[in-house]
């Protein structure tokens, strides 16, 4: 039908509903989200779409994905919750604020923490040696303030863009040029940014375009040297799908001395 009437938006929306329904149904069964399966079945009865407008059907699918995410959160299945919240964020509906806030609250739980390895007991010591005091790493650069989210109101086109940028400053607050910034996920790394190349972000400005539309992801950002060695702590940040008010992420760094 879409091939015959490619301009018919109603057909495109119906296909979107059907795809979102089937993908969510399989996900809910895999994750054990029984309550979500029951809520999702309101969209189709015995294989037929119910008498509900497609945009309202998408809202039902959206609500069911959030419910599945909540169920997975209660079960401490954070990766399962993440899959459900991300699916909700990708749906073409107007208001995805609830999914955005739940996803943002979930992100810190996805960051792995190191598990200390137990030290074997010393052989019959007469006196336990003093444990050396751990010292913090003296990073040459640190994040300046919090991660900032806002719409790309500088020089980008509407909602057809997702990116991260910011500034690199010296200890006195002057912009630095030529400082390298790395952005990556578990499976992909974007081209290295260099400070001073994007003056619209201020002195020492830099930018990395991430995607051609808002998309829910968890990313890492770090200042590095020419050999790729980290010069700052890793900044973990999230992006949000279908939210044009947060498709520009700003992360600033400052030299410590």
JSON list of C-alpha atoms in Angstrom, two decimals:
[
{"chain": "A", "resi": 1, "resn": "UNK", "atom": "CA", "xyz": [0.00, 0.00, 0.00]},
{"chain": "A", "resi": 2, "resn": "UNK", "atom": "CA", "xyz": [2.85, 2.39, 0.78]},
{"chain": "A", "resi": 3, "resn": "UNK", "atom": "CA", "xyz": [4.46, 1.63, -2.59]},
{"chain": "A", "resi": 4, "resn": "UNK", "atom": "CA", "xyz": [1.20, 2.54, -4.33]},
{"chain": "A", "resi": 5, "resn": "UNK", "atom": "CA", "xyz": [0.51, 5.62, -2.17]},
{"chain": "A", "resi": 6, "resn": "UNK", "atom": "CA", "xyz": [3.94, 6.70, -0.84]},
{"chain": "A", "resi": 7, "resn": "UNK", "atom": "CA", "xyz": [2.67, 10.14, 0.19]},
{"chain": "A", "resi": 8, "resn": "UNK", "atom": "CA", "xyz": [-0.10, 8.78, 2.41]},
{"chain": "A", "resi": 9, "resn": "UNK", "atom": "CA", "xyz": [1.09, 9.64, 5.93]},
{"chain": "A", "resi": 10, "resn": "UNK", "atom": "CA", "xyz": [-1.62, 7.51, 7.52]},
{"chain": "A", "resi": 11, "resn": "UNK", "atom": "CA", "xyz": [-0.17, 4.37, 5.93]},
{"chain": "A", "resi": 12, "resn": "UNK", "atom": "CA", "xyz": [3.32, 5.25, 7.14]},
{"chain": "A", "resi": 13, "resn": "UNK", "atom": "CA", "xyz": [1.99, 5.81, 10.66]},
{"chain": "A", "resi": 14, "resn": "UNK", "atom": "CA", "xyz": [0.11, 2.48, 10.61]},
{"chain": "A", "resi": 15, "resn": "UNK", "atom": "CA", "xyz": [3.28, 0.68, 9.57]},
{"chain": "A", "resi": 16, "resn": "UNK", "atom": "CA", "xyz": [5.18, 2.45, 12.38]},
{"chain": "A", "resi": 17, "resn": "UNK", "atom": "CA", "xyz": [2.53, 1.28, 14.87]},
{"chain": "A", "resi": 18, "resn": "UNK", "atom": "CA", "xyz": [2.73, -2.30, 13.61]},
{"chain": "A", "resi": 19, "resn": "UNK", "atom": "CA", "xyz": [6.53, -2.38, 13.77]},
{"chain": "A", "resi": 20, "resn": "UNK", "atom": "CA", "xyz": [6.65, -0.80, 17.24]},
{"chain": "A", "resi": 21, "resn": "UNK", "atom": "CA", "xyz": [3.96, -3.22, 18.46]},
{"chain": "A", "resi": 22, "resn": "UNK", "atom": "CA", "xyz": [5.72, -6.35, 17.19]},
{"chain": "A", "resi": 23, "resn": "UNK", "atom": "CA", "xyz": [9.15, -5.29, 18.43]},
{"chain": "A", "resi": 24, "resn": "UNK", "atom": "CA", "xyz": [7.78, -4.36, 21.84]},
{"chain": "A", "resi": 25, "resn": "UNK", "atom": "CA", "xyz": [5.75, -7.58, 22.14]},
{"chain": "A", "resi": 26, "resn": "UNK", "atom": "CA", "xyz": [8.86, -9.71, 21.54]},
{"chain": "A", "resi": 27, "resn": "UNK", "atom": "CA", "xyz": [10.92, -7.58, 23.95]},
{"chain": "A", "resi": 28, "resn": "UNK", "atom": "CA", "xyz": [8.31, -7.79, 26.70]},
{"chain": "A", "resi": 29, "resn": "UNK", "atom": "CA", "xyz": [8.12, -11.59, 26.41]},
{"chain": "A", "resi": 30, "resn": "UNK", "atom": "CA", "xyz": [11.92, -11.88, 26.54]},
{"chain": "A", "resi": 31, "resn": "UNK", "atom": "CA", "xyz": [12.15, -9.57, 29.58]},
{"chain": "A", "resi": 32, "resn": "UNK", "atom": "CA", "xyz": [9.23, -11.14, 31.42]},
{"chain": "A", "resi": 33, "resn": "UNK", "atom": "CA", "xyz": [7.13, -7.95, 31.42]},
{"chain": "A", "resi": 34, "resn": "UNK", "atom": "CA", "xyz": [3.71, -9.57, 31.85]},
{"chain": "A", "resi": 35, "resn": "UNK", "atom": "CA", "xyz": [1.92, -6.35, 32.76]},
{"chain": "A", "resi": 36, "resn": "UNK", "atom": "CA", "xyz": [3.31, -4.64, 29.67]},
{"chain": "A", "resi": 37, "resn": "UNK", "atom": "CA", "xyz": [2.19, -7.49, 27.39]},
{"chain": "A", "resi": 38, "resn": "UNK", "atom": "CA", "xyz": [-1.37, -7.16, 28.69]},
{"chain": "A", "resi": 39, "resn": "UNK", "atom": "CA", "xyz": [-1.37, -3.38, 28.20]},
{"chain": "A", "resi": 40, "resn": "UNK", "atom": "CA", "xyz": [0.13, -3.72, 24.71]},
{"chain": "A", "resi": 41, "resn": "UNK", "atom": "CA", "xyz": [-2.56, -6.16, 23.58]},
{"chain": "A", "resi": 42, "resn": "UNK", "atom": "CA", "xyz": [-5.05, -3.30, 23.70]},
{"chain": "A", "resi": 43, "resn": "UNK", "atom": "CA", "xyz": [-3.61, -2.12, 20.37]},
{"chain": "A", "resi": 44, "resn": "UNK", "atom": "CA", "xyz": [-4.42, -5.35, 18.47]},
{"chain": "A", "resi": 45, "resn": "UNK", "atom": "CA", "xyz": [-7.14, -7.91, 19.19]},
{"chain": "A", "resi": 46, "resn": "UNK", "atom": "CA", "xyz": [-6.82, -11.27, 17.39]},
{"chain": "A", "resi": 47, "resn": "UNK", "atom": "CA", "xyz": [-4.46, -9.70, 14.89]},
{"chain": "A", "resi": 48, "resn": "UNK", "atom": "CA", "xyz": [-6.75, -6.79, 14.04]},
{"chain": "A", "resi": 49, "resn": "UNK", "atom": "CA", "xyz": [-6.15, -3.17, 14.95]},
{"chain": "A", "resi": 50, "resn": "UNK", "atom": "CA", "xyz": [-8.72, -1.79, 17.38]},
{"chain": "A", "resi": 51, "resn": "UNK", "atom": "CA", "xyz": [-10.79, 1.30, 16.59]},
{"chain": "A", "resi": 52, "resn": "UNK", "atom": "CA", "xyz": [-8.15, 3.72, 17.84]},
{"chain": "A", "resi": 53, "resn": "UNK", "atom": "CA", "xyz": [-6.31, 6.40, 15.86]},
{"chain": "A", "resi": 54, "resn": "UNK", "atom": "CA", "xyz": [-2.72, 5.39, 14.99]},
{"chain": "A", "resi": 55, "resn": "UNK", "atom": "CA", "xyz": [-1.25, 8.28, 16.98]},
{"chain": "A", "resi": 56, "resn": "UNK", "atom": "CA", "xyz": [-3.17, 7.08, 20.05]},
{"chain": "A", "resi": 57, "resn": "UNK", "atom": "CA", "xyz": [-1.98, 3.53, 19.41]},
{"chain": "A", "resi": 58, "resn": "UNK", "atom": "CA", "xyz": [1.61, 4.83, 19.49]},
{"chain": "A", "resi": 59, "resn": "UNK", "atom": "CA", "xyz": [0.90, 6.42, 22.88]},
{"chain": "A", "resi": 60, "resn": "UNK", "atom": "CA", "xyz": [-0.30, 3.02, 24.15]},
{"chain": "A", "resi": 61, "resn": "UNK", "atom": "CA", "xyz": [2.91, 1.38, 22.88]},
{"chain": "A", "resi": 62, "resn": "UNK", "atom": "CA", "xyz": [4.91, 4.19, 24.52]},
{"chain": "A", "resi": 63, "resn": "UNK", "atom": "CA", "xyz": [3.16, 3.66, 27.87]},
{"chain": "A", "resi": 64, "resn": "UNK", "atom": "CA", "xyz": [3.67, -0.12, 27.66]},
{"chain": "A", "resi": 65, "resn": "UNK", "atom": "CA", "xyz": [7.42, 0.32, 27.07]},
{"chain": "A", "resi": 66, "resn": "UNK", "atom": "CA", "xyz": [7.71, 2.62, 30.08]},
{"chain": "A", "resi": 67, "resn": "UNK", "atom": "CA", "xyz": [5.81, 0.06, 32.19]},
{"chain": "A", "resi": 68, "resn": "UNK", "atom": "CA", "xyz": [8.21, -2.67, 31.06]},
{"chain": "A", "resi": 69, "resn": "UNK", "atom": "CA", "xyz": [11.15, -0.45, 31.97]},
{"chain": "A", "resi": 70, "resn": "UNK", "atom": "CA", "xyz": [9.67, 0.11, 35.42]},
{"chain": "A", "resi": 71, "resn": "UNK", "atom": "CA", "xyz": [9.16, -3.65, 35.87]},
{"chain": "A", "resi": 72, "resn": "UNK", "atom": "CA", "xyz": [12.78, -4.32, 34.90]},
{"chain": "A", "resi": 73, "resn": "UNK", "atom": "CA", "xyz": [13.99, -1.59, 37.27]},
{"chain": "A", "resi": 74, "resn": "UNK", "atom": "CA", "xyz": [12.17, -3.25, 40.16]},
{"chain": "A", "resi": 75, "resn": "UNK", "atom": "CA", "xyz": [13.87, -6.53, 39.20]},
{"chain": "A", "resi": 76, "resn": "UNK", "atom": "CA", "xyz": [17.27, -4.70, 39.10]},
{"chain": "A", "resi": 77, "resn": "UNK", "atom": "CA", "xyz": [17.61, -5.63, 35.42]},
{"chain": "A", "resi": 78, "resn": "UNK", "atom": "CA", "xyz": [19.05, -2.24, 34.43]},
{"chain": "A", "resi": 79, "resn": "UNK", "atom": "CA", "xyz": [20.03, -3.27, 30.89]},
{"chain": "A", "resi": 80, "resn": "UNK", "atom": "CA", "xyz": [16.51, -4.58, 30.30]},
{"chain": "A", "resi": 81, "resn": "UNK", "atom": "CA", "xyz": [15.07, -1.32, 31.64]},
{"chain": "A", "resi": 82, "resn": "UNK", "atom": "CA", "xyz": [17.39, 0.62, 29.37]},
{"chain": "A", "resi": 83, "resn": "UNK", "atom": "CA", "xyz": [16.13, -1.27, 26.27]},
{"chain": "A", "resi": 84, "resn": "UNK", "atom": "CA", "xyz": [12.51, -0.45, 27.16]},
{"chain": "A", "resi": 85, "resn": "UNK", "atom": "CA", "xyz": [13.12, 3.23, 27.92]},
{"chain": "A", "resi": 86, "resn": "UNK", "atom": "CA", "xyz": [15.18, 3.66, 24.74]},
{"chain": "A", "resi": 87, "resn": "UNK", "atom": "CA", "xyz": [12.38, 2.08, 22.69]},
{"chain": "A", "resi": 88, "resn": "UNK", "atom": "CA", "xyz": [9.90, 4.52, 24.24]},
{"chain": "A", "resi": 89, "resn": "UNK", "atom": "CA", "xyz": [12.18, 7.47, 23.40]},
{"chain": "A", "resi": 90, "resn": "UNK", "atom": "CA", "xyz": [12.40, 6.40, 19.74]},
{"chain": "A", "resi": 91, "resn": "UNK", "atom": "CA", "xyz": [8.62, 6.45, 19.17]},
{"chain": "A", "resi": 92, "resn": "UNK", "atom": "CA", "xyz": [7.31, 9.38, 17.06]},
{"chain": "A", "resi": 93, "resn": "UNK", "atom": "CA", "xyz": [5.06, 10.99, 19.68]},
{"chain": "A", "resi": 94, "resn": "UNK", "atom": "CA", "xyz": [5.07, 14.58, 20.92]},
{"chain": "A", "resi": 95, "resn": "UNK", "atom": "CA", "xyz": [5.82, 14.14, 24.62]},
{"chain": "A", "resi": 96, "resn": "UNK", "atom": "CA", "xyz": [8.56, 11.70, 25.67]},
{"chain": "A", "resi": 97, "resn": "UNK", "atom": "CA", "xyz": [9.53, 13.60, 28.82]},
{"chain": "A", "resi": 98, "resn": "UNK", "atom": "CA", "xyz": [8.63, 10.76, 31.18]},
{"chain": "A", "resi": 99, "resn": "UNK", "atom": "CA", "xyz": [10.83, 8.28, 29.30]},
{"chain": "A", "resi": 100, "resn": "UNK", "atom": "CA", "xyz": [13.62, 10.89, 29.15]},
{"chain": "A", "resi": 101, "resn": "UNK", "atom": "CA", "xyz": [13.58, 11.45, 32.91]},
{"chain": "A", "resi": 102, "resn": "UNK", "atom": "CA", "xyz": [13.46, 7.73, 33.70]},
{"chain": "A", "resi": 103, "resn": "UNK", "atom": "CA", "xyz": [16.32, 7.07, 31.29]},
{"chain": "A", "resi": 104, "resn": "UNK", "atom": "CA", "xyz": [18.39, 9.86, 32.82]},
{"chain": "A", "resi": 105, "resn": "UNK", "atom": "CA", "xyz": [17.83, 8.41, 36.32]},
{"chain": "A", "resi": 106, "resn": "UNK", "atom": "CA", "xyz": [18.92, 4.99, 35.03]},
{"chain": "A", "resi": 107, "resn": "UNK", "atom": "CA", "xyz": [22.22, 6.10, 33.43]},
{"chain": "A", "resi": 108, "resn": "UNK", "atom": "CA", "xyz": [24.29, 6.21, 36.67]},
{"chain": "A", "resi": 109, "resn": "UNK", "atom": "CA", "xyz": [23.28, 2.61, 37.40]},
{"chain": "A", "resi": 110, "resn": "UNK", "atom": "CA", "xyz": [24.74, 1.48, 34.05]},
{"chain": "A", "resi": 111, "resn": "UNK", "atom": "CA", "xyz": [28.25, 2.74, 34.87]},
{"chain": "A", "resi": 112, "resn": "UNK", "atom": "CA", "xyz": [30.27, -0.26, 36.07]},
{"chain": "A", "resi": 113, "resn": "UNK", "atom": "CA", "xyz": [32.16, 0.05, 39.34]},
{"chain": "A", "resi": 114, "resn": "UNK", "atom": "CA", "xyz": [35.37, -1.76, 40.05]},
{"chain": "A", "resi": 115, "resn": "UNK", "atom": "CA", "xyz": [35.12, -4.72, 42.41]},
{"chain": "A", "resi": 116, "resn": "UNK", "atom": "CA", "xyz": [38.09, -4.87, 44.80]},
{"chain": "A", "resi": 117, "resn": "UNK", "atom": "CA", "xyz": [40.08, -8.10, 44.63]},
{"chain": "A", "resi": 118, "resn": "UNK", "atom": "CA", "xyz": [40.63, -9.65, 48.09]},
{"chain": "A", "resi": 119, "resn": "UNK", "atom": "CA", "xyz": [44.28, -9.77, 49.11]},
{"chain": "A", "resi": 120, "resn": "UNK", "atom": "CA", "xyz": [45.56, -13.17, 50.27]},
{"chain": "A", "resi": 121, "resn": "UNK", "atom": "CA", "xyz": [46.59, -13.28, 53.94]},
{"chain": "A", "resi": 122, "resn": "UNK", "atom": "CA", "xyz": [50.29, -12.81, 54.68]},
{"chain": "A", "resi": 123, "resn": "UNK", "atom": "CA", "xyz": [52.01, -15.91, 56.11]},
{"chain": "A", "resi": 124, "resn": "UNK", "atom": "CA", "xyz": [51.92, -15.62, 59.93]},
{"chain": "A", "resi": 125, "resn": "UNK", "atom": "CA", "xyz": [52.99, -11.99, 60.18]},
{"chain": "A", "resi": 126, "resn": "UNK", "atom": "CA", "xyz": [54.12, -10.65, 63.50]},
{"chain": "A", "resi": 127, "resn": "UNK", "atom": "CA", "xyz": [52.88, -7.18, 62.58]},
{"chain": "A", "resi": 128, "resn": "UNK", "atom": "CA", "xyz": [50.75, -6.14, 59.65]},
{"chain": "A", "resi": 129, "resn": "UNK", "atom": "CA", "xyz": [52.54, -3.48, 57.58]},
{"chain": "A", "resi": 130, "resn": "UNK", "atom": "CA", "xyz": [50.83, -0.14, 57.31]},
{"chain": "A", "resi": 131, "resn": "UNK", "atom": "CA", "xyz": [48.52, 0.19, 54.31]},
{"chain": "A", "resi": 132, "resn": "UNK", "atom": "CA", "xyz": [49.66, 3.02, 52.03]},
{"chain": "A", "resi": 133, "resn": "UNK", "atom": "CA", "xyz": [47.18, 5.86, 51.73]},
{"chain": "A", "resi": 134, "resn": "UNK", "atom": "CA", "xyz": [45.55, 6.06, 48.31]},
{"chain": "A", "resi": 135, "resn": "UNK", "atom": "CA", "xyz": [45.99, 9.38, 46.57]},
{"chain": "A", "resi": 136, "resn": "UNK", "atom": "CA", "xyz": [43.71, 10.89, 43.94]},
{"chain": "A", "resi": 137, "resn": "UNK", "atom": "CA", "xyz": [45.00, 11.16, 40.40]},
{"chain": "A", "resi": 138, "resn": "UNK", "atom": "CA", "xyz": [46.23, 14.68, 39.68]},
{"chain": "A", "resi": 139, "resn": "UNK", "atom": "CA", "xyz": [44.51, 15.10, 36.30]},
{"chain": "A", "resi": 140, "resn": "UNK", "atom": "CA", "xyz": [45.87, 17.92, 34.11]},
{"chain": "A", "resi": 141, "resn": "UNK", "atom": "CA", "xyz": [42.28, 18.71, 33.04]},
{"chain": "A", "resi": 142, "resn": "UNK", "atom": "CA", "xyz": [38.95, 18.37, 34.87]},
{"chain": "A", "resi": 143, "resn": "UNK", "atom": "CA", "xyz": [35.33, 18.96, 33.91]},
{"chain": "A", "resi": 144, "resn": "UNK", "atom": "CA", "xyz": [34.28, 22.55, 34.57]},
{"chain": "A", "resi": 145, "resn": "UNK", "atom": "CA", "xyz": [30.78, 22.50, 36.07]},
{"chain": "A", "resi": 146, "resn": "UNK", "atom": "CA", "xyz": [27.97, 20.08, 35.19]},
{"chain": "A", "resi": 147, "resn": "UNK", "atom": "CA", "xyz": [27.00, 18.62, 31.83]},
{"chain": "A", "resi": 148, "resn": "UNK", "atom": "CA", "xyz": [24.54, 21.04, 30.18]},
{"chain": "A", "resi": 149, "resn": "UNK", "atom": "CA", "xyz": [21.61, 20.09, 27.91]},
{"chain": "A", "resi": 150, "resn": "UNK", "atom": "CA", "xyz": [19.83, 22.54, 25.64]},
{"chain": "A", "resi": 151, "resn": "UNK", "atom": "CA", "xyz": [18.45, 22.97, 22.12]},
{"chain": "A", "resi": 152, "resn": "UNK", "atom": "CA", "xyz": [20.91, 23.62, 19.31]},
{"chain": "A", "resi": 153, "resn": "UNK", "atom": "CA", "xyz": [20.03, 27.29, 18.99]},
{"chain": "A", "resi": 154, "resn": "UNK", "atom": "CA", "xyz": [23.40, 28.41, 17.63]},
{"chain": "A", "resi": 155, "resn": "UNK", "atom": "CA", "xyz": [23.80, 27.30, 14.03]},
{"chain": "A", "resi": 156, "resn": "UNK", "atom": "CA", "xyz": [22.10, 23.92, 13.53]},
{"chain": "A", "resi": 157, "resn": "UNK", "atom": "CA", "xyz": [18.90, 23.11, 11.65]},
{"chain": "A", "resi": 158, "resn": "UNK", "atom": "CA", "xyz": [15.99, 22.35, 13.92]},
{"chain": "A", "resi": 159, "resn": "UNK", "atom": "CA", "xyz": [15.81, 18.78, 15.17]},
{"chain": "A", "resi": 160, "resn": "UNK", "atom": "CA", "xyz": [17.86, 17.19, 12.35]},
{"chain": "A", "resi": 161, "resn": "UNK", "atom": "CA", "xyz": [20.99, 17.05, 14.48]},
{"chain": "A", "resi": 162, "resn": "UNK", "atom": "CA", "xyz": [22.50, 15.68, 17.70]},
{"chain": "A", "resi": 163, "resn": "UNK", "atom": "CA", "xyz": [25.90, 16.75, 18.98]},
{"chain": "A", "resi": 164, "resn": "UNK", "atom": "CA", "xyz": [28.22, 17.51, 21.86]},
{"chain": "A", "resi": 165, "resn": "UNK", "atom": "CA", "xyz": [30.53, 20.49, 22.25]},
{"chain": "A", "resi": 166, "resn": "UNK", "atom": "CA", "xyz": [32.01, 22.88, 24.75]},
{"chain": "A", "resi": 167, "resn": "UNK", "atom": "CA", "xyz": [35.21, 24.69, 25.68]},
{"chain": "A", "resi": 168, "resn": "UNK", "atom": "CA", "xyz": [38.69, 23.90, 26.97]},
{"chain": "A", "resi": 169, "resn": "UNK", "atom": "CA", "xyz": [40.09, 26.64, 29.23]},
{"chain": "A", "resi": 170, "resn": "UNK", "atom": "CA", "xyz": [43.33, 27.19, 31.06]},
{"chain": "A", "resi": 171, "resn": "UNK", "atom": "CA", "xyz": [43.49, 27.74, 34.83]},
{"chain": "A", "resi": 172, "resn": "UNK", "atom": "CA", "xyz": [42.89, 31.47, 34.35]},
{"chain": "A", "resi": 173, "resn": "UNK", "atom": "CA", "xyz": [39.80, 30.93, 32.18]},
{"chain": "A", "resi": 174, "resn": "UNK", "atom": "CA", "xyz": [41.42, 31.65, 28.80]},
{"chain": "A", "resi": 175, "resn": "UNK", "atom": "CA", "xyz": [40.55, 29.47, 25.82]},
{"chain": "A", "resi": 176, "resn": "UNK", "atom": "CA", "xyz": [43.05, 26.80, 24.80]},
{"chain": "A", "resi": 177, "resn": "UNK", "atom": "CA", "xyz": [43.56, 25.66, 21.21]},
{"chain": "A", "resi": 178, "resn": "UNK", "atom": "CA", "xyz": [44.84, 22.34, 19.92]},
{"chain": "A", "resi": 179, "resn": "UNK", "atom": "CA", "xyz": [43.57, 20.26, 22.86]},
{"chain": "A", "resi": 180, "resn": "UNK", "atom": "CA", "xyz": [42.14, 16.89, 21.75]},
{"chain": "A", "resi": 181, "resn": "UNK", "atom": "CA", "xyz": [38.74, 15.59, 22.94]},
{"chain": "A", "resi": 182, "resn": "UNK", "atom": "CA", "xyz": [37.64, 11.99, 22.44]},
{"chain": "A", "resi": 183, "resn": "UNK", "atom": "CA", "xyz": [33.97, 10.84, 22.26]},
{"chain": "A", "resi": 184, "resn": "UNK", "atom": "CA", "xyz": [33.13, 7.12, 22.22]},
{"chain": "A", "resi": 185, "resn": "UNK", "atom": "CA", "xyz": [30.70, 4.35, 23.20]},
{"chain": "A", "resi": 186, "resn": "UNK", "atom": "CA", "xyz": [31.30, 0.66, 23.73]},
{"chain": "A", "resi": 187, "resn": "UNK", "atom": "CA", "xyz": [31.13, -0.03, 20.00]},
{"chain": "A", "resi": 188, "resn": "UNK", "atom": "CA", "xyz": [31.99, 3.18, 18.19]},
{"chain": "A", "resi": 189, "resn": "UNK", "atom": "CA", "xyz": [34.35, 6.16, 18.35]},
{"chain": "A", "resi": 190, "resn": "UNK", "atom": "CA", "xyz": [33.74, 9.52, 16.67]},
{"chain": "A", "resi": 191, "resn": "UNK", "atom": "CA", "xyz": [36.51, 11.60, 15.02]},
{"chain": "A", "resi": 192, "resn": "UNK", "atom": "CA", "xyz": [38.70, 13.43, 17.54]},
{"chain": "A", "resi": 193, "resn": "UNK", "atom": "CA", "xyz": [37.70, 17.05, 18.17]},
{"chain": "A", "resi": 194, "resn": "UNK", "atom": "CA", "xyz": [40.26, 19.82, 18.64]},
{"chain": "A", "resi": 195, "resn": "UNK", "atom": "CA", "xyz": [39.63, 22.84, 20.84]},
{"chain": "A", "resi": 196, "resn": "UNK", "atom": "CA", "xyz": [39.64, 26.24, 19.19]},
{"chain": "A", "resi": 197, "resn": "UNK", "atom": "CA", "xyz": [38.01, 24.92, 16.01]},
{"chain": "A", "resi": 198, "resn": "UNK", "atom": "CA", "xyz": [34.46, 25.98, 16.98]},
{"chain": "A", "resi": 199, "resn": "UNK", "atom": "CA", "xyz": [34.45, 29.59, 18.13]},
{"chain": "A", "resi": 200, "resn": "UNK", "atom": "CA", "xyz": [30.63, 29.68, 18.35]},
{"chain": "A", "resi": 201, "resn": "UNK", "atom": "CA", "xyz": [31.01, 27.82, 21.65]},
{"chain": "A", "resi": 202, "resn": "UNK", "atom": "CA", "xyz": [33.39, 30.48, 22.96]},
{"chain": "A", "resi": 203, "resn": "UNK", "atom": "CA", "xyz": [37.15, 30.59, 23.36]},
{"chain": "A", "resi": 204, "resn": "UNK", "atom": "CA", "xyz": [38.68, 27.13, 23.09]},
{"chain": "A", "resi": 205, "resn": "UNK", "atom": "CA", "xyz": [35.42, 25.82, 21.58]},
{"chain": "A", "resi": 206, "resn": "UNK", "atom": "CA", "xyz": [35.04, 22.30, 20.17]},
{"chain": "A", "resi": 207, "resn": "UNK", "atom": "CA", "xyz": [32.24, 20.16, 18.71]},
{"chain": "A", "resi": 208, "resn": "UNK", "atom": "CA", "xyz": [31.49, 16.57, 17.67]},
{"chain": "A", "resi": 209, "resn": "UNK", "atom": "CA", "xyz": [28.34, 15.94, 15.56]},
{"chain": "A", "resi": 210, "resn": "UNK", "atom": "CA", "xyz": [26.88, 12.64, 16.80]},
{"chain": "A", "resi": 211, "resn": "UNK", "atom": "CA", "xyz": [23.79, 11.83, 14.73]},
{"chain": "A", "resi": 212, "resn": "UNK", "atom": "CA", "xyz": [21.31, 13.25, 12.22]},
{"chain": "A", "resi": 213, "resn": "UNK", "atom": "CA", "xyz": [18.50, 13.38, 14.80]},
{"chain": "A", "resi": 214, "resn": "UNK", "atom": "CA", "xyz": [18.01, 13.08, 18.57]},
{"chain": "A", "resi": 215, "resn": "UNK", "atom": "CA", "xyz": [18.81, 9.56, 19.75]},
{"chain": "A", "resi": 216, "resn": "UNK", "atom": "CA", "xyz": [19.07, 7.90, 23.18]},
{"chain": "A", "resi": 217, "resn": "UNK", "atom": "CA", "xyz": [22.65, 6.84, 23.86]},
{"chain": "A", "resi": 218, "resn": "UNK", "atom": "CA", "xyz": [25.19, 6.66, 26.68]},
{"chain": "A", "resi": 219, "resn": "UNK", "atom": "CA", "xyz": [28.55, 8.17, 25.69]},
{"chain": "A", "resi": 220, "resn": "UNK", "atom": "CA", "xyz": [32.00, 8.91, 27.12]},
{"chain": "A", "resi": 221, "resn": "UNK", "atom": "CA", "xyz": [34.03, 12.11, 26.81]},
{"chain": "A", "resi": 222, "resn": "UNK", "atom": "CA", "xyz": [37.68, 12.68, 27.75]},
{"chain": "A", "resi": 223, "resn": "UNK", "atom": "CA", "xyz": [40.57, 15.06, 27.07]},
{"chain": "A", "resi": 224, "resn": "UNK", "atom": "CA", "xyz": [43.50, 13.08, 25.61]},
{"chain": "A", "resi": 225, "resn": "UNK", "atom": "CA", "xyz": [47.04, 13.73, 24.42]},
{"chain": "A", "resi": 226, "resn": "UNK", "atom": "CA", "xyz": [48.42, 13.06, 20.93]},
{"chain": "A", "resi": 227, "resn": "UNK", "atom": "CA", "xyz": [48.99, 9.39, 21.84]},
{"chain": "A", "resi": 228, "resn": "UNK", "atom": "CA", "xyz": [45.43, 8.87, 23.08]},
{"chain": "A", "resi": 229, "resn": "UNK", "atom": "CA", "xyz": [46.37, 8.87, 26.76]},
{"chain": "A", "resi": 230, "resn": "UNK", "atom": "CA", "xyz": [43.70, 10.35, 29.00]},
{"chain": "A", "resi": 231, "resn": "UNK", "atom": "CA", "xyz": [44.39, 13.78, 30.49]},
{"chain": "A", "resi": 232, "resn": "UNK", "atom": "CA", "xyz": [41.06, 14.11, 32.34]},
{"chain": "A", "resi": 233, "resn": "UNK", "atom": "CA", "xyz": [38.56, 11.87, 34.11]},
{"chain": "A", "resi": 234, "resn": "UNK", "atom": "CA", "xyz": [36.06, 10.20, 31.76]},
{"chain": "A", "resi": 235, "resn": "UNK", "atom": "CA", "xyz": [32.78, 12.14, 31.65]},
{"chain": "A", "resi": 236, "resn": "UNK", "atom": "CA", "xyz": [29.82, 9.78, 31.11]},
{"chain": "A", "resi": 237, "resn": "UNK", "atom": "CA", "xyz": [26.75, 11.47, 29.64]},
{"chain": "A", "resi": 238, "resn": "UNK", "atom": "CA", "xyz": [23.44, 10.52, 28.06]},
{"chain": "A", "resi": 239, "resn": "UNK", "atom": "CA", "xyz": [21.55, 11.79, 25.02]},
{"chain": "A", "resi": 240, "resn": "UNK", "atom": "CA", "xyz": [17.79, 11.57, 24.55]},
{"chain": "A", "resi": 241, "resn": "UNK", "atom": "CA", "xyz": [15.70, 10.38, 21.61]},
{"chain": "A", "resi": 242, "resn": "UNK", "atom": "CA", "xyz": [13.06, 12.63, 20.00]},
{"chain": "A", "resi": 243, "resn": "UNK", "atom": "CA", "xyz": [13.82, 15.52, 22.37]},
{"chain": "A", "resi": 244, "resn": "UNK", "atom": "CA", "xyz": [14.78, 18.62, 20.38]},
{"chain": "A", "resi": 245, "resn": "UNK", "atom": "CA", "xyz": [15.24, 20.60, 23.60]},
{"chain": "A", "resi": 246, "resn": "UNK", "atom": "CA", "xyz": [18.28, 18.53, 24.63]},
{"chain": "A", "resi": 247, "resn": "UNK", "atom": "CA", "xyz": [19.97, 17.72, 21.30]},
{"chain": "A", "resi": 248, "resn": "UNK", "atom": "CA", "xyz": [22.99, 19.89, 22.15]},
{"chain": "A", "resi": 249, "resn": "UNK", "atom": "CA", "xyz": [25.16, 18.64, 25.03]},
{"chain": "A", "resi": 250, "resn": "UNK", "atom": "CA", "xyz": [27.79, 21.01, 26.44]},
{"chain": "A", "resi": 251, "resn": "UNK", "atom": "CA", "xyz": [30.82, 19.74, 28.38]},
{"chain": "A", "resi": 252, "resn": "UNK", "atom": "CA", "xyz": [33.56, 22.18, 29.40]},
{"chain": "A", "resi": 253, "resn": "UNK", "atom": "CA", "xyz": [37.05, 21.32, 30.62]},
{"chain": "A", "resi": 254, "resn": "UNK", "atom": "CA", "xyz": [39.55, 23.41, 32.58]},
{"chain": "A", "resi": 255, "resn": "UNK", "atom": "CA", "xyz": [43.29, 22.99, 33.06]},
{"chain": "A", "resi": 256, "resn": "UNK", "atom": "CA", "xyz": [44.11, 22.47, 36.72]},
{"chain": "A", "resi": 257, "resn": "UNK", "atom": "CA", "xyz": [47.35, 24.44, 36.75]}
]
